[in-house]
Short mmCIF file of N, CA, C and O in Angstrom, two decimals:
data_model
loop_
_atom_site.label_atom_id
_atom_site.label_comp_id
_atom_site.label_asym_id
_atom_site.label_seq_id
_atom_site.Cartn_x
_atom_site.Cartn_y
_atom_site.Cartn_z
N MET N 1 12.35 -11.37 91.93
CA MET N 1 12.09 -11.80 90.58
C MET N 1 12.60 -13.19 90.40
O MET N 1 13.62 -13.59 90.81
N VAL N 2 11.80 -13.96 89.61
CA VAL N 2 11.92 -15.46 89.49
C VAL N 2 12.81 -15.61 88.17
O VAL N 2 12.43 -14.84 87.06
N ASP N 3 13.67 -16.46 87.84
CA ASP N 3 14.39 -16.62 86.52
C ASP N 3 13.37 -17.67 86.07
O ASP N 3 13.62 -18.84 86.39
N ILE N 4 12.89 -17.26 84.85
CA ILE N 4 11.77 -18.14 84.35
C ILE N 4 12.47 -19.38 83.49
O ILE N 4 11.73 -20.12 83.25
N LYS N 5 13.76 -19.27 83.33
CA LYS N 5 14.39 -20.27 82.76
C LYS N 5 14.59 -21.53 83.59
O LYS N 5 14.67 -22.48 83.14
N THR N 6 14.21 -21.31 84.96
CA THR N 6 14.44 -22.46 85.87
C THR N 6 12.97 -23.37 86.10
O THR N 6 13.07 -24.39 86.34
N ILE N 7 12.07 -22.57 85.23
CA ILE N 7 10.55 -23.51 85.19
C ILE N 7 10.70 -24.01 83.84
O ILE N 7 10.14 -23.64 83.02
N LYS N 8 11.32 -25.39 83.83
CA LYS N 8 11.47 -26.14 82.75
C LYS N 8 10.78 -27.39 82.86
O LYS N 8 10.84 -28.46 82.05
N ASN N 9 9.89 -27.69 83.91
CA ASN N 9 9.17 -28.97 83.98
C ASN N 9 8.26 -29.31 82.93
O ASN N 9 7.85 -28.35 82.16
N SER N 10 7.99 -30.48 82.69
CA SER N 10 7.05 -30.87 81.71
C SER N 10 5.65 -30.20 81.86
O SER N 10 5.38 -29.58 82.75
N ILE N 11 4.89 -29.96 80.68
CA ILE N 11 3.68 -29.35 80.78
C ILE N 11 2.75 -29.90 81.79
O ILE N 11 2.61 -31.07 81.82
N GLN N 12 2.29 -29.12 82.59
CA GLN N 12 1.25 -29.63 83.68
C GLN N 12 -0.12 -29.58 83.28
O GLN N 12 -0.85 -30.58 83.49
N VAL N 13 -0.31 -28.56 82.61
CA VAL N 13 -1.72 -28.51 82.04
C VAL N 13 -1.73 -27.87 80.74
O VAL N 13 -0.94 -26.65 80.46
N LYS N 14 -2.55 -28.24 79.70
CA LYS N 14 -2.33 -27.78 78.38
C LYS N 14 -3.87 -27.47 78.01
O LYS N 14 -4.63 -28.28 78.16
N SER N 15 -4.07 -26.05 77.41
CA SER N 15 -5.44 -25.92 77.00
C SER N 15 -5.42 -25.00 75.73
O SER N 15 -4.14 -24.82 75.14
N VAL N 16 -6.55 -24.48 75.21
CA VAL N 16 -6.44 -23.84 73.92
C VAL N 16 -5.68 -22.65 74.14
O VAL N 16 -5.11 -22.16 73.16
N THR N 17 -6.08 -21.85 75.30
CA THR N 17 -5.27 -20.55 75.42
C THR N 17 -3.85 -20.48 76.08
O THR N 17 -3.22 -19.50 76.05
N SER N 18 -3.50 -21.69 76.60
CA SER N 18 -2.20 -21.65 77.30
C SER N 18 -1.72 -22.90 77.80
O SER N 18 -2.34 -24.07 77.54
N ASN N 19 -0.37 -23.00 78.07
CA ASN N 19 0.39 -24.14 78.54
C ASN N 19 0.91 -23.68 79.93
O ASN N 19 1.33 -22.63 80.06
N VAL N 20 0.91 -24.53 80.97
CA VAL N 20 1.18 -24.23 82.16
C VAL N 20 2.26 -25.35 82.79
O VAL N 20 2.22 -26.41 82.49
N PHE N 21 3.50 -24.60 83.13
CA PHE N 21 4.67 -25.55 83.66
C PHE N 21 4.82 -25.07 85.13
O PHE N 21 4.56 -24.08 85.69
N VAL N 22 5.42 -26.10 85.76
CA VAL N 22 5.70 -26.07 87.20
C VAL N 22 7.28 -26.19 87.42
O VAL N 22 7.86 -27.01 86.57
N ASP N 23 7.96 -25.35 88.21
CA ASP N 23 9.16 -25.56 88.37
C ASP N 23 9.66 -27.03 89.23
O ASP N 23 8.48 -27.59 89.84
N ASP N 24 10.79 -27.41 89.22
CA ASP N 24 10.91 -28.72 90.02
C ASP N 24 10.93 -28.64 91.48
O ASP N 24 10.58 -29.73 92.07
N ASN N 25 10.96 -27.56 92.08
CA ASN N 25 10.70 -27.54 93.63
C ASN N 25 9.32 -27.18 93.84
O ASN N 25 8.88 -27.08 95.10
N LYS N 26 8.42 -27.28 93.07
CA LYS N 26 6.98 -26.82 93.10
C LYS N 26 6.70 -25.67 93.98
O LYS N 26 5.99 -25.61 94.82
N LYS N 27 7.33 -24.48 93.33
CA LYS N 27 7.24 -23.34 94.41
C LYS N 27 6.52 -22.34 93.20
O LYS N 27 5.80 -21.41 93.68
N TYR N 28 6.91 -22.37 91.99
CA TYR N 28 6.21 -21.49 90.85
C TYR N 28 5.64 -22.18 89.76
O TYR N 28 5.84 -23.54 89.48
N VAL N 29 4.70 -21.51 89.16
CA VAL N 29 4.18 -21.78 88.03
C VAL N 29 4.15 -20.85 86.91
O VAL N 29 4.09 -19.65 87.21
N MET N 30 4.41 -21.34 85.73
CA MET N 30 4.47 -20.28 84.59
C MET N 30 3.36 -20.66 83.60
O MET N 30 3.44 -21.78 83.12
N LYS N 31 2.57 -19.79 83.50
CA LYS N 31 1.43 -19.88 82.40
C LYS N 31 1.94 -19.17 81.07
O LYS N 31 2.24 -17.76 81.21
N ILE N 32 2.11 -19.80 79.81
CA ILE N 32 2.32 -19.09 78.74
C ILE N 32 1.13 -19.18 77.95
O ILE N 32 0.57 -20.17 77.62
N LEU N 33 0.69 -17.84 77.52
CA LEU N 33 -0.57 -17.80 76.94
C LEU N 33 -0.23 -17.78 75.57
O LEU N 33 0.71 -17.52 74.82
N LYS N 34 -1.25 -18.36 74.67
CA LYS N 34 -1.16 -18.81 73.07
C LYS N 34 -2.04 -17.66 72.57
O LYS N 34 -3.02 -17.36 72.83
N GLU N 35 -1.37 -17.10 71.46
CA GLU N 35 -1.99 -16.11 70.37
C GLU N 35 -2.95 -16.97 69.50
O GLU N 35 -2.73 -18.16 69.26
N SER N 36 -3.87 -16.40 68.99
CA SER N 36 -4.87 -17.01 68.04
C SER N 36 -5.49 -15.84 67.14
O SER N 36 -5.47 -14.79 67.51
N ARG N 37 -6.15 -16.42 66.28
CA ARG N 37 -6.82 -15.27 65.12
C ARG N 37 -8.17 -14.94 65.96
O ARG N 37 -8.78 -13.82 65.70
N LEU N 38 -8.54 -15.67 66.90
CA LEU N 38 -9.64 -15.40 67.78
C LEU N 38 -9.54 -14.57 69.05
O LEU N 38 -10.38 -13.97 69.42
N TRP N 39 -8.33 -14.35 69.38
CA TRP N 39 -8.03 -13.41 70.55
C TRP N 39 -6.51 -13.09 70.50
O TRP N 39 -5.82 -13.54 69.87
N LYS N 40 -6.51 -11.92 71.47
CA LYS N 40 -4.93 -11.53 71.58
C LYS N 40 -4.56 -11.93 72.88
O LYS N 40 -5.19 -11.89 73.92
N VAL N 41 -3.14 -12.27 72.97
CA VAL N 41 -2.56 -12.50 74.17
C VAL N 41 -2.67 -11.32 75.29
O VAL N 41 -3.03 -11.62 76.31
N SER N 42 -2.66 -10.06 74.74
CA SER N 42 -2.75 -9.16 75.68
C SER N 42 -4.14 -9.09 76.23
O SER N 42 -4.09 -8.77 77.43
N ASP N 43 -5.04 -9.28 75.55
CA ASP N 43 -6.42 -9.45 76.12
C ASP N 43 -6.59 -10.50 77.26
O ASP N 43 -7.23 -10.36 78.45
N LEU N 44 -6.06 -11.88 76.80
CA LEU N 44 -6.18 -13.00 77.93
C LEU N 44 -5.23 -12.48 79.13
O LEU N 44 -5.75 -12.67 80.23
N LEU N 45 -3.98 -12.07 79.02
CA LEU N 45 -3.20 -11.30 80.18
C LEU N 45 -4.06 -10.33 80.99
O LEU N 45 -4.08 -10.46 82.35
N TYR N 46 -4.55 -9.43 80.24
CA TYR N 46 -5.41 -8.23 80.93
C TYR N 46 -6.38 -9.08 81.88
O TYR N 46 -6.79 -8.63 83.11
N ARG N 47 -7.22 -9.88 81.19
CA ARG N 47 -8.46 -10.50 81.97
C ARG N 47 -7.77 -11.45 83.17
O ARG N 47 -8.49 -11.17 84.27
N GLU N 48 -6.91 -12.16 82.97
CA GLU N 48 -6.42 -12.99 83.98
C GLU N 48 -5.85 -12.38 85.19
O GLU N 48 -6.25 -12.59 86.36
N LEU N 49 -5.03 -11.32 84.92
CA LEU N 49 -4.44 -10.55 85.85
C LEU N 49 -5.51 -9.85 86.68
O LEU N 49 -5.39 -9.72 87.90
N ASN N 50 -6.55 -9.33 86.03
CA ASN N 50 -7.54 -8.50 86.87
C ASN N 50 -8.45 -9.24 87.59
O ASN N 50 -8.84 -8.96 88.71
N ALA N 51 -8.80 -10.50 87.05
CA ALA N 51 -9.47 -11.49 87.77
C ALA N 51 -8.70 -12.09 89.25
O ALA N 51 -9.40 -11.91 90.18
N ILE N 52 -7.56 -12.14 88.86
CA ILE N 52 -6.69 -12.57 90.08
C ILE N 52 -6.58 -11.47 91.04
O ILE N 52 -6.76 -11.71 92.38
N LYS N 53 -6.36 -10.07 90.59
CA LYS N 53 -6.27 -9.05 91.46
C LYS N 53 -7.72 -8.87 92.17
O LYS N 53 -7.88 -8.61 93.32
N TYR N 54 -8.79 -9.14 91.62
CA TYR N 54 -10.12 -8.91 92.00
C TYR N 54 -10.32 -9.97 93.23
O TYR N 54 -11.08 -9.57 94.28
N LEU N 55 -10.03 -11.02 92.93
CA LEU N 55 -10.17 -12.28 93.91
C LEU N 55 -9.33 -11.85 95.15
O LEU N 55 -9.74 -12.12 96.34
N LYS N 56 -7.98 -11.32 94.89
CA LYS N 56 -7.18 -11.09 96.08
C LYS N 56 -7.88 -10.02 96.83
O LYS N 56 -7.78 -10.00 98.09
N GLU N 57 -8.31 -9.18 96.15
CA GLU N 57 -8.89 -7.88 96.90
C GLU N 57 -10.25 -8.13 97.61
O GLU N 57 -10.52 -7.54 98.72
N SER N 58 -10.77 -9.30 97.40
CA SER N 58 -11.91 -9.95 97.84
C SER N 58 -11.64 -10.74 98.97
O SER N 58 -12.48 -11.54 99.53
N ASN N 59 -10.34 -11.05 99.39
CA ASN N 59 -9.74 -11.85 100.46
C ASN N 59 -10.09 -13.20 100.11
O ASN N 59 -10.29 -14.02 101.11
N ILE N 60 -10.03 -13.69 98.78
CA ILE N 60 -10.03 -15.10 98.69
C ILE N 60 -8.80 -15.69 98.74
O ILE N 60 -7.75 -15.37 98.28
N ILE N 61 -8.57 -16.85 99.59
CA ILE N 61 -7.34 -17.43 99.98
C ILE N 61 -6.86 -18.26 99.04
O ILE N 61 -5.57 -18.60 99.11
N TRP N 62 -7.55 -18.92 98.23
CA TRP N 62 -7.07 -20.09 97.25
C TRP N 62 -6.75 -19.36 95.99
O TRP N 62 -6.51 -20.07 94.86
N VAL N 63 -6.11 -18.17 95.74
CA VAL N 63 -5.78 -17.58 94.66
C VAL N 63 -4.23 -17.47 94.74
O VAL N 63 -3.62 -17.11 95.69
N PRO N 64 -3.64 -17.75 93.55
CA PRO N 64 -2.03 -17.75 93.77
C PRO N 64 -1.65 -16.31 93.60
O PRO N 64 -2.41 -15.16 93.41
N GLU N 65 -0.20 -16.17 94.11
CA GLU N 65 0.30 -14.97 94.11
C GLU N 65 0.93 -14.54 92.81
O GLU N 65 1.54 -15.61 92.05
N ILE N 66 0.89 -13.36 92.13
CA ILE N 66 1.40 -12.96 90.94
C ILE N 66 2.86 -12.56 91.23
O ILE N 66 3.13 -11.75 92.05
N ILE N 67 3.80 -13.52 90.72
CA ILE N 67 5.18 -13.19 90.93
C ILE N 67 5.86 -12.26 90.01
O ILE N 67 6.58 -11.37 90.21
N ASP N 68 5.39 -12.32 88.56
CA ASP N 68 6.09 -11.46 87.68
C ASP N 68 5.08 -11.94 86.24
O ASP N 68 4.53 -12.84 86.21
N THR N 69 5.33 -10.97 85.54
CA THR N 69 4.57 -11.00 84.13
C THR N 69 5.60 -10.59 82.79
O THR N 69 6.30 -9.63 83.20
N LEU N 70 5.35 -11.15 81.99
CA LEU N 70 6.13 -10.89 80.70
C LEU N 70 5.37 -10.69 79.61
O LEU N 70 3.95 -10.88 79.86
N GLU N 71 5.67 -10.61 78.21
CA GLU N 71 4.70 -10.40 77.16
C GLU N 71 3.59 -11.49 77.18
O GLU N 71 2.44 -11.18 77.14
N ASN N 72 3.78 -12.62 77.11
CA ASN N 72 2.74 -13.74 77.23
C ASN N 72 2.78 -14.58 78.19
O ASN N 72 2.26 -15.80 78.20
N LYS N 73 3.47 -14.41 79.41
CA LYS N 73 3.86 -15.23 80.55
C LYS N 73 3.33 -14.43 81.78
O LYS N 73 3.53 -13.57 82.05
N ILE N 74 2.74 -15.50 82.65
CA ILE N 74 2.46 -15.21 83.99
C ILE N 74 3.19 -15.91 84.82
O ILE N 74 2.87 -17.35 84.84
N VAL N 75 3.86 -15.56 85.79
CA VAL N 75 4.62 -16.45 86.94
C VAL N 75 4.01 -16.28 88.14
O VAL N 75 3.61 -15.08 88.67
N MET N 76 3.42 -17.41 88.63
CA MET N 76 2.63 -17.44 89.82
C MET N 76 3.01 -18.36 91.02
O MET N 76 3.95 -19.11 90.55
N SER N 77 2.66 -18.19 92.18
CA SER N 77 2.88 -19.04 93.15
C SER N 77 2.27 -20.51 92.89
O SER N 77 1.27 -20.60 92.32
N TYR N 78 2.84 -21.39 93.23
CA TYR N 78 2.27 -22.87 93.20
C TYR N 78 1.33 -23.01 94.25
O TYR N 78 1.52 -22.82 95.30
N CYS N 79 0.13 -23.59 93.72
CA CYS N 79 -0.94 -23.81 94.59
C CYS N 79 -1.47 -25.27 94.61
O CYS N 79 -2.45 -25.54 95.23
N GLY N 80 -0.52 -26.11 94.23
CA GLY N 80 -1.06 -27.54 94.37
C GLY N 80 -1.17 -28.18 93.05
O GLY N 80 -1.26 -27.72 91.92
N GLU N 81 -1.29 -29.67 93.11
CA GLU N 81 -1.50 -30.27 91.88
C GLU N 81 -2.92 -30.35 91.47
O GLU N 81 -3.62 -30.17 92.15
N PRO N 82 -3.07 -30.43 90.00
CA PRO N 82 -4.39 -30.46 89.53
C PRO N 82 -5.04 -31.86 90.08
O PRO N 82 -4.61 -32.76 90.35
N ILE N 83 -6.47 -31.55 90.25
CA ILE N 83 -7.09 -32.38 91.05
C ILE N 83 -7.35 -33.80 90.05
O ILE N 83 -7.56 -33.35 88.79
N SER N 84 -7.41 -34.81 90.55
CA SER N 84 -7.54 -36.17 89.84
C SER N 84 -8.30 -37.01 90.47
O SER N 84 -8.30 -36.91 91.84
N HIS N 85 -8.66 -38.22 89.96
CA HIS N 85 -9.25 -39.46 90.82
C HIS N 85 -8.34 -40.03 91.68
O HIS N 85 -8.68 -40.35 92.83
N ASN N 86 -7.04 -39.75 91.63
CA ASN N 86 -5.96 -40.26 92.33
C ASN N 86 -5.72 -39.41 93.59
O ASN N 86 -5.24 -39.84 94.59
N ASN N 87 -5.81 -38.04 93.45
CA ASN N 87 -5.64 -37.30 94.64
C ASN N 87 -6.62 -36.43 95.06
O ASN N 87 -6.45 -35.44 96.01
N ALA N 88 -7.95 -36.61 94.62
CA ALA N 88 -9.10 -35.75 95.07
C ALA N 88 -9.21 -35.91 96.78
O ALA N 88 -9.39 -37.18 97.16
N PRO N 89 -9.53 -34.84 97.35
CA PRO N 89 -9.63 -35.03 98.81
C PRO N 89 -11.37 -35.45 98.93
O PRO N 89 -12.02 -35.35 98.10
N LYS N 90 -11.53 -35.99 100.22
CA LYS N 90 -12.93 -36.50 100.32
C LYS N 90 -13.98 -35.31 100.25
O LYS N 90 -15.05 -35.67 99.81
N ASP N 91 -13.54 -34.21 100.57
CA ASP N 91 -14.33 -33.09 100.46
C ASP N 91 -14.38 -32.21 99.23
O ASP N 91 -14.64 -31.17 99.22
N TYR N 92 -13.91 -32.89 98.13
CA TYR N 92 -13.84 -32.35 96.89
C TYR N 92 -14.94 -31.58 96.24
O TYR N 92 -14.87 -30.58 95.54
N LYS N 93 -16.00 -32.13 96.53
CA LYS N 93 -17.33 -31.73 95.97
C LYS N 93 -17.65 -30.43 96.64
O LYS N 93 -18.10 -29.54 96.03
N GLU N 94 -17.26 -30.16 97.87
CA GLU N 94 -17.65 -29.19 98.77
C GLU N 94 -16.64 -28.00 98.38
O GLU N 94 -17.11 -26.84 98.23
N GLN N 95 -15.42 -28.46 98.16
CA GLN N 95 -14.52 -27.38 97.72
C GLN N 95 -14.92 -26.86 96.50
O GLN N 95 -14.76 -25.54 96.25
N ILE N 96 -15.27 -27.44 95.64
CA ILE N 96 -15.73 -27.11 94.11
C ILE N 96 -16.96 -26.27 94.23
O ILE N 96 -16.90 -25.25 93.74
N GLU N 97 -17.99 -26.46 95.11
CA GLU N 97 -19.12 -25.98 95.30
C GLU N 97 -18.76 -24.64 95.87
O GLU N 97 -19.34 -23.35 95.44
N THR N 98 -17.72 -24.56 96.76
CA THR N 98 -17.57 -23.22 97.45
C THR N 98 -16.88 -22.40 96.36
O THR N 98 -17.00 -21.15 96.53
N ILE N 99 -15.88 -22.87 95.56
CA ILE N 99 -15.12 -22.11 94.63
C ILE N 99 -16.26 -21.69 93.48
O ILE N 99 -16.29 -20.32 93.18
N ILE N 100 -17.11 -22.29 92.95
CA ILE N 100 -18.26 -22.03 92.23
C ILE N 100 -19.00 -20.95 92.70
O ILE N 100 -19.50 -19.89 92.14
N ASN N 101 -19.52 -21.13 94.04
CA ASN N 101 -20.37 -20.10 94.70
C ASN N 101 -19.68 -18.89 94.82
O ASN N 101 -20.07 -17.62 94.73
N THR N 102 -18.43 -18.80 95.15
CA THR N 102 -17.76 -17.62 95.33
C THR N 102 -17.49 -16.74 94.15
O THR N 102 -17.73 -15.56 93.92
N LEU N 103 -17.25 -17.38 92.91
CA LEU N 103 -16.89 -16.94 91.49
C LEU N 103 -18.35 -16.22 91.26
O LEU N 103 -18.44 -15.08 90.68
N TRP N 104 -19.48 -16.89 91.49
CA TRP N 104 -20.76 -16.58 91.11
C TRP N 104 -21.13 -15.29 92.02
O TRP N 104 -21.59 -14.29 91.34
N GLU N 105 -20.71 -15.25 93.44
CA GLU N 105 -21.25 -14.35 94.06
C GLU N 105 -20.36 -12.89 93.84
O GLU N 105 -20.82 -11.76 93.85
N LEU N 106 -19.23 -13.03 93.11
CA LEU N 106 -18.17 -11.99 92.87
C LEU N 106 -18.46 -11.62 91.30
O LEU N 106 -17.73 -10.99 90.77
N ASN N 107 -19.53 -12.25 90.66
CA ASN N 107 -19.81 -12.25 89.26
C ASN N 107 -18.54 -12.28 88.37
O ASN N 107 -18.45 -11.51 87.34
N LEU N 108 -17.83 -13.38 88.59
CA LEU N 108 -16.78 -13.76 87.71
C LEU N 108 -16.91 -15.10 86.97
O LEU N 108 -17.66 -15.98 87.47
N GLN N 109 -16.66 -15.12 85.59
CA GLN N 109 -17.18 -16.26 84.99
C GLN N 109 -16.10 -16.52 83.99
O GLN N 109 -15.45 -15.64 83.56
N HIS N 110 -16.05 -17.72 83.29
CA HIS N 110 -15.07 -18.06 82.29
C HIS N 110 -15.63 -17.46 81.11
O HIS N 110 -16.72 -17.49 80.62
N ASN N 111 -14.69 -16.79 80.34
CA ASN N 111 -14.93 -16.14 78.92
C ASN N 111 -16.07 -14.93 79.17
O ASN N 111 -16.82 -14.61 78.52
#
């Protein structure tokens, strides 16, 4: 079990439904889900965990390991920096196409 108090790095990614933090050693990621009048945190948590489980069961290698879950938090293994103009690999388009095709084939979609 990971002590989530050690994951205090600045927000890596901020979205409508969550904030994502990375620990200083870049070993763990903590996603804190946000409540809204439009959705329940428990629904977000359920969908995210099931999608990750389904991808893992489908032998998809680019999916993080779930380390721990709490009320509105998911602690996962760190899988790298968010892609940007400064760090995109030369084959980033092919990688994105592979990810999109995989999600399509598995019938997984956002929302």
